């Protein structure tokens, strides 16, 4: 490998907790020049098995990423991973979304879309939305714990030095260009070559099409409230209070 490859061709990783917009942002960073996308996705807890991988297994996968590669992931926060991303000069982008929207999106995804997820059968068999909501909030056992135990292992990235936090709501809102410019600036700071920032910005905007993702259902902001009784909305907010605080979505 040529000397300086990691410094001059930084890899980019887009990671989040599931159902937070990972694939949308990954599409956009793939438009940043000088990179390649091999379809690699690194998850601390793969959806098929739901078994948590040892942090060192994740470290090995990160170390196998090539200079300039674009990668997606769902990574539990740990200092080992922080150190590995720093050593390999990753541009680390963590995208977060209102946990209430995440929860409702996950509920529909597991009920209607992902037949291979080990929880699909449990959600599918439940007779109505209220029962599925209870399962999403309060969990079942160690395979599918209550909502905060599923979400909070990712929260450390919110305050992790070296990781740029991208809010989903900003990425699909009127401030999108500012968000993308910040990503371009971070890439340049870490040694990436950008010949024309405005051209790259245009390419990133054109590349973002969430409907092409196999995990996409609807998207949007604040849609978790739609069709809910006031009591259900209050229950969701109350149950998710630790996650709302950790991810910065306290009303």
CSV table of C-alpha atoms in Angstrom, one decimal:
chain,number,residue,atom,x,y,z
A,1,UNK,CA,0.0,0.0,0.0
A,2,UNK,CA,1.5,3.4,-1.0
A,3,UNK,CA,2.8,5.5,1.9
A,4,UNK,CA,0.3,8.1,3.0
A,5,UNK,CA,-2.8,6.3,1.5
A,6,UNK,CA,-4.8,6.6,4.7
A,7,UNK,CA,-3.8,10.3,5.1
A,8,UNK,CA,-4.5,11.3,1.5
A,9,UNK,CA,-7.5,9.0,0.8
A,10,UNK,CA,-9.5,8.9,4.0
A,11,UNK,CA,-12.3,6.3,4.1
A,12,UNK,CA,-15.7,7.5,5.1
A,13,UNK,CA,-18.0,5.6,7.4
A,14,UNK,CA,-21.7,6.5,7.9
A,15,UNK,CA,-23.1,4.9,11.0
A,16,UNK,CA,-26.1,5.2,13.2
A,17,UNK,CA,-28.7,3.3,15.2
A,18,UNK,CA,-31.0,1.5,12.7
A,19,UNK,CA,-33.8,3.4,11.0
A,20,UNK,CA,-32.0,6.8,11.3
A,21,UNK,CA,-31.2,7.6,7.7
A,22,UNK,CA,-27.9,5.7,7.3
A,23,UNK,CA,-28.5,4.8,3.6
A,24,UNK,CA,-29.5,8.3,2.6
A,25,UNK,CA,-26.3,9.8,3.9
A,26,UNK,CA,-24.2,7.0,2.6
A,27,UNK,CA,-25.7,7.7,-0.9
A,28,UNK,CA,-24.6,11.3,-0.6
A,29,UNK,CA,-21.0,10.6,0.6
A,30,UNK,CA,-20.5,8.1,-2.2
A,31,UNK,CA,-20.7,11.2,-4.5
A,32,UNK,CA,-17.6,12.7,-2.8
A,33,UNK,CA,-14.8,12.1,-5.4
A,34,UNK,CA,-11.8,9.8,-5.0
A,35,UNK,CA,-13.6,7.0,-3.3
A,36,UNK,CA,-15.1,3.6,-3.9
A,37,UNK,CA,-18.1,1.7,-2.6
A,38,UNK,CA,-17.9,-2.1,-2.2
A,39,UNK,CA,-21.3,-2.6,-0.5
A,40,UNK,CA,-19.7,-3.2,2.9
A,41,UNK,CA,-21.9,-2.7,5.9
A,42,UNK,CA,-20.5,-3.3,9.5
A,43,UNK,CA,-23.0,-3.9,12.3
A,44,UNK,CA,-22.4,-4.6,16.0
A,45,UNK,CA,-25.7,-6.5,16.1
A,46,UNK,CA,-26.6,-7.9,12.7
A,47,UNK,CA,-30.4,-8.0,12.0
A,48,UNK,CA,-30.5,-11.7,11.1
A,49,UNK,CA,-28.9,-13.1,14.2
A,50,UNK,CA,-29.4,-10.2,16.6
A,51,UNK,CA,-26.2,-11.5,18.4
A,52,UNK,CA,-23.8,-8.8,19.5
A,53,UNK,CA,-20.4,-9.1,17.9
A,54,UNK,CA,-17.3,-8.7,20.1
A,55,UNK,CA,-15.8,-5.2,19.8
A,56,UNK,CA,-12.6,-6.8,18.5
A,57,UNK,CA,-14.5,-8.4,15.6
A,58,UNK,CA,-15.7,-4.9,14.6
A,59,UNK,CA,-12.2,-3.6,15.0
A,60,UNK,CA,-10.9,-6.2,12.5
A,61,UNK,CA,-13.6,-5.3,10.0
A,62,UNK,CA,-12.8,-1.6,10.3
A,63,UNK,CA,-9.1,-2.3,9.8
A,64,UNK,CA,-9.9,-4.2,6.6
A,65,UNK,CA,-11.5,-1.1,5.0
A,66,UNK,CA,-9.4,0.2,2.2
A,67,UNK,CA,-8.2,3.8,1.7
A,68,UNK,CA,-11.0,5.8,0.1
A,69,UNK,CA,-13.7,3.2,0.7
A,70,UNK,CA,-17.2,4.3,1.7
A,71,UNK,CA,-18.8,2.1,4.3
A,72,UNK,CA,-22.1,2.0,6.2
A,73,UNK,CA,-22.6,0.7,9.7
A,74,UNK,CA,-24.5,0.4,13.0
A,75,UNK,CA,-21.8,0.5,15.6
A,76,UNK,CA,-22.2,0.4,19.3
A,77,UNK,CA,-19.9,3.1,20.8
A,78,UNK,CA,-16.7,2.0,22.4
A,79,UNK,CA,-13.3,3.5,22.9
A,80,UNK,CA,-11.7,0.7,20.9
A,81,UNK,CA,-13.7,1.7,17.9
A,82,UNK,CA,-13.0,5.4,18.4
A,83,UNK,CA,-9.3,4.7,18.5
A,84,UNK,CA,-9.5,2.5,15.4
A,85,UNK,CA,-11.4,5.1,13.4
A,86,UNK,CA,-8.8,7.7,14.4
A,87,UNK,CA,-5.8,5.4,13.6
A,88,UNK,CA,-7.2,4.7,10.1
A,89,UNK,CA,-8.2,8.4,9.5
A,90,UNK,CA,-11.8,7.6,8.9
A,91,UNK,CA,-14.2,10.4,8.3
A,92,UNK,CA,-16.7,9.3,10.9
A,93,UNK,CA,-20.3,10.5,10.3
A,94,UNK,CA,-22.9,9.6,12.9
A,95,UNK,CA,-26.5,10.3,11.7
A,96,UNK,CA,-29.1,10.6,14.4
A,97,UNK,CA,-32.9,10.9,14.3
A,98,UNK,CA,-35.7,11.6,16.8
A,99,UNK,CA,-35.9,8.3,18.7
A,100,UNK,CA,-39.7,8.4,18.5
A,101,UNK,CA,-39.5,8.4,14.7
A,102,UNK,CA,-36.9,5.7,14.9
A,103,UNK,CA,-39.1,3.5,17.1
A,104,UNK,CA,-42.2,3.8,14.9
A,105,UNK,CA,-40.1,3.3,11.7
A,106,UNK,CA,-38.6,0.1,13.3
A,107,UNK,CA,-42.0,-1.2,14.3
A,108,UNK,CA,-43.3,-1.0,10.7
A,109,UNK,CA,-40.1,-2.2,9.3
A,110,UNK,CA,-40.1,-5.4,11.5
A,111,UNK,CA,-43.8,-6.0,10.9
A,112,UNK,CA,-44.1,-5.3,7.1
A,113,UNK,CA,-40.6,-5.4,5.5
A,114,UNK,CA,-37.8,-7.5,6.9
A,115,UNK,CA,-38.9,-11.1,6.7
A,116,UNK,CA,-35.4,-12.3,7.6
A,117,UNK,CA,-35.1,-10.4,10.9
A,118,UNK,CA,-35.6,-12.7,13.8
A,119,UNK,CA,-38.2,-10.4,15.3
A,120,UNK,CA,-40.4,-10.3,12.2
A,121,UNK,CA,-42.5,-13.3,13.1
A,122,UNK,CA,-43.2,-11.9,16.6
A,123,UNK,CA,-44.4,-8.6,15.3
A,124,UNK,CA,-46.3,-10.1,12.4
A,125,UNK,CA,-48.3,-12.4,14.7
A,126,UNK,CA,-49.5,-9.6,17.0
A,127,UNK,CA,-53.2,-8.8,16.3
A,128,UNK,CA,-53.0,-4.9,16.3
A,129,UNK,CA,-50.9,-1.9,16.4
A,130,UNK,CA,-51.2,-1.4,20.2
A,131,UNK,CA,-49.7,-4.8,20.9
A,132,UNK,CA,-46.8,-4.1,18.4
A,133,UNK,CA,-46.2,-0.8,20.0
A,134,UNK,CA,-45.9,-2.4,23.4
A,135,UNK,CA,-43.4,-4.9,22.1
A,136,UNK,CA,-41.3,-2.1,20.4
A,137,UNK,CA,-41.3,-0.1,23.7
A,138,UNK,CA,-40.9,-2.8,26.3
A,139,UNK,CA,-39.1,-5.5,24.4
A,140,UNK,CA,-39.3,-9.2,24.9
A,141,UNK,CA,-36.0,-10.7,26.3
A,142,UNK,CA,-32.3,-10.3,25.8
A,143,UNK,CA,-32.8,-10.9,22.0
A,144,UNK,CA,-35.0,-7.8,21.8
A,145,UNK,CA,-34.7,-5.7,25.0
A,146,UNK,CA,-36.7,-2.6,25.8
A,147,UNK,CA,-36.3,0.4,23.6
A,148,UNK,CA,-33.6,2.4,25.6
A,149,UNK,CA,-31.4,-0.7,25.9
A,150,UNK,CA,-31.5,-1.0,22.1
A,151,UNK,CA,-30.9,2.7,21.4
A,152,UNK,CA,-28.4,3.9,24.1
A,153,UNK,CA,-25.4,1.7,23.1
A,154,UNK,CA,-25.1,4.1,20.1
A,155,UNK,CA,-25.4,7.3,22.1
A,156,UNK,CA,-21.8,7.7,22.9
A,157,UNK,CA,-21.1,8.8,19.4
A,158,UNK,CA,-23.0,12.0,20.1
A,159,UNK,CA,-20.1,13.3,22.2
A,160,UNK,CA,-17.2,11.4,20.6
A,161,UNK,CA,-14.3,13.6,19.5
A,162,UNK,CA,-13.5,13.1,15.9
A,163,UNK,CA,-17.1,12.0,14.9
A,164,UNK,CA,-19.3,14.5,13.0
A,165,UNK,CA,-22.9,14.3,14.2
A,166,UNK,CA,-25.4,14.7,11.4
A,167,UNK,CA,-29.1,15.2,12.3
A,168,UNK,CA,-31.5,13.5,9.9
A,169,UNK,CA,-34.0,16.4,10.3
A,170,UNK,CA,-31.4,18.8,9.1
A,171,UNK,CA,-30.3,16.5,6.2
A,172,UNK,CA,-33.8,16.5,4.7
A,173,UNK,CA,-34.7,20.0,5.7
A,174,UNK,CA,-33.8,23.5,4.4
A,175,UNK,CA,-30.4,23.4,6.1
A,176,UNK,CA,-29.3,20.4,4.0
A,177,UNK,CA,-26.6,22.3,2.0
A,178,UNK,CA,-25.0,23.6,5.2
A,179,UNK,CA,-24.8,20.0,6.5
A,180,UNK,CA,-23.3,18.7,3.3
A,181,UNK,CA,-20.8,21.6,3.2
A,182,UNK,CA,-19.7,20.6,6.8
A,183,UNK,CA,-19.1,17.1,5.6
A,184,UNK,CA,-17.0,18.3,2.7
A,185,UNK,CA,-15.0,20.5,5.0
A,186,UNK,CA,-14.3,17.6,7.4
A,187,UNK,CA,-13.2,15.4,4.4
A,188,UNK,CA,-10.8,18.1,3.3
A,189,UNK,CA,-9.4,18.6,6.8
A,190,UNK,CA,-8.6,14.9,7.0
A,191,UNK,CA,-6.6,15.0,3.8
A,192,UNK,CA,-9.3,14.3,1.1
A,193,UNK,CA,-9.0,16.1,-2.2
A,194,UNK,CA,-11.9,18.2,-3.3
A,195,UNK,CA,-11.3,20.0,-6.6
A,196,UNK,CA,-14.5,22.1,-6.6
A,197,UNK,CA,-16.6,22.1,-3.4
A,198,UNK,CA,-19.8,23.5,-5.0
A,199,UNK,CA,-19.7,20.8,-7.8
A,200,UNK,CA,-19.3,18.1,-5.1
A,201,UNK,CA,-22.2,19.7,-3.2
A,202,UNK,CA,-24.5,19.5,-6.3
A,203,UNK,CA,-23.5,15.8,-6.8
A,204,UNK,CA,-24.2,15.0,-3.2
A,205,UNK,CA,-27.7,16.6,-3.5
A,206,UNK,CA,-28.5,14.6,-6.6
A,207,UNK,CA,-27.3,11.4,-5.1
A,208,UNK,CA,-29.6,11.4,-2.1
A,209,UNK,CA,-32.7,9.2,-3.0
A,210,UNK,CA,-33.9,7.4,0.1
A,211,UNK,CA,-36.6,5.5,-1.8
A,212,UNK,CA,-33.9,3.3,-3.4
A,213,UNK,CA,-32.9,1.8,-0.1
A,214,UNK,CA,-34.3,-1.6,0.8
A,215,UNK,CA,-35.0,-0.4,4.3
A,216,UNK,CA,-36.9,2.7,3.2
A,217,UNK,CA,-40.6,2.9,4.0
A,218,UNK,CA,-41.6,6.5,4.3
A,219,UNK,CA,-39.2,8.9,6.0
A,220,UNK,CA,-40.0,12.4,7.2
A,221,UNK,CA,-40.0,14.3,10.4
A,222,UNK,CA,-42.4,14.0,13.3
A,223,UNK,CA,-44.5,11.4,11.6
A,224,UNK,CA,-44.4,9.2,14.8
A,225,UNK,CA,-47.4,11.1,16.1
A,226,UNK,CA,-49.6,10.3,13.1
A,227,UNK,CA,-52.6,8.1,14.0
A,228,UNK,CA,-51.7,7.9,17.6
A,229,UNK,CA,-54.0,8.5,20.5
A,230,UNK,CA,-52.7,11.2,22.9
A,231,UNK,CA,-52.1,8.5,25.6
A,232,UNK,CA,-50.0,6.5,23.2
A,233,UNK,CA,-47.9,9.5,22.2
A,234,UNK,CA,-47.4,10.3,25.9
A,235,UNK,CA,-46.4,6.7,26.6
A,236,UNK,CA,-43.8,6.8,23.8
A,237,UNK,CA,-42.3,10.0,25.0
A,238,UNK,CA,-42.2,8.9,28.6
A,239,UNK,CA,-40.6,5.5,27.8
A,240,UNK,CA,-38.0,7.0,25.5
A,241,UNK,CA,-37.0,9.8,27.9
A,242,UNK,CA,-33.5,8.5,28.4
A,243,UNK,CA,-32.9,8.2,24.7
A,244,UNK,CA,-34.5,11.5,23.9
A,245,UNK,CA,-32.1,13.1,26.3
A,246,UNK,CA,-29.0,11.2,25.1
A,247,UNK,CA,-29.6,12.1,21.5
A,248,UNK,CA,-30.7,15.7,22.1
A,249,UNK,CA,-34.4,15.5,21.3
A,250,UNK,CA,-35.8,16.8,24.5
A,251,UNK,CA,-38.8,19.1,23.8
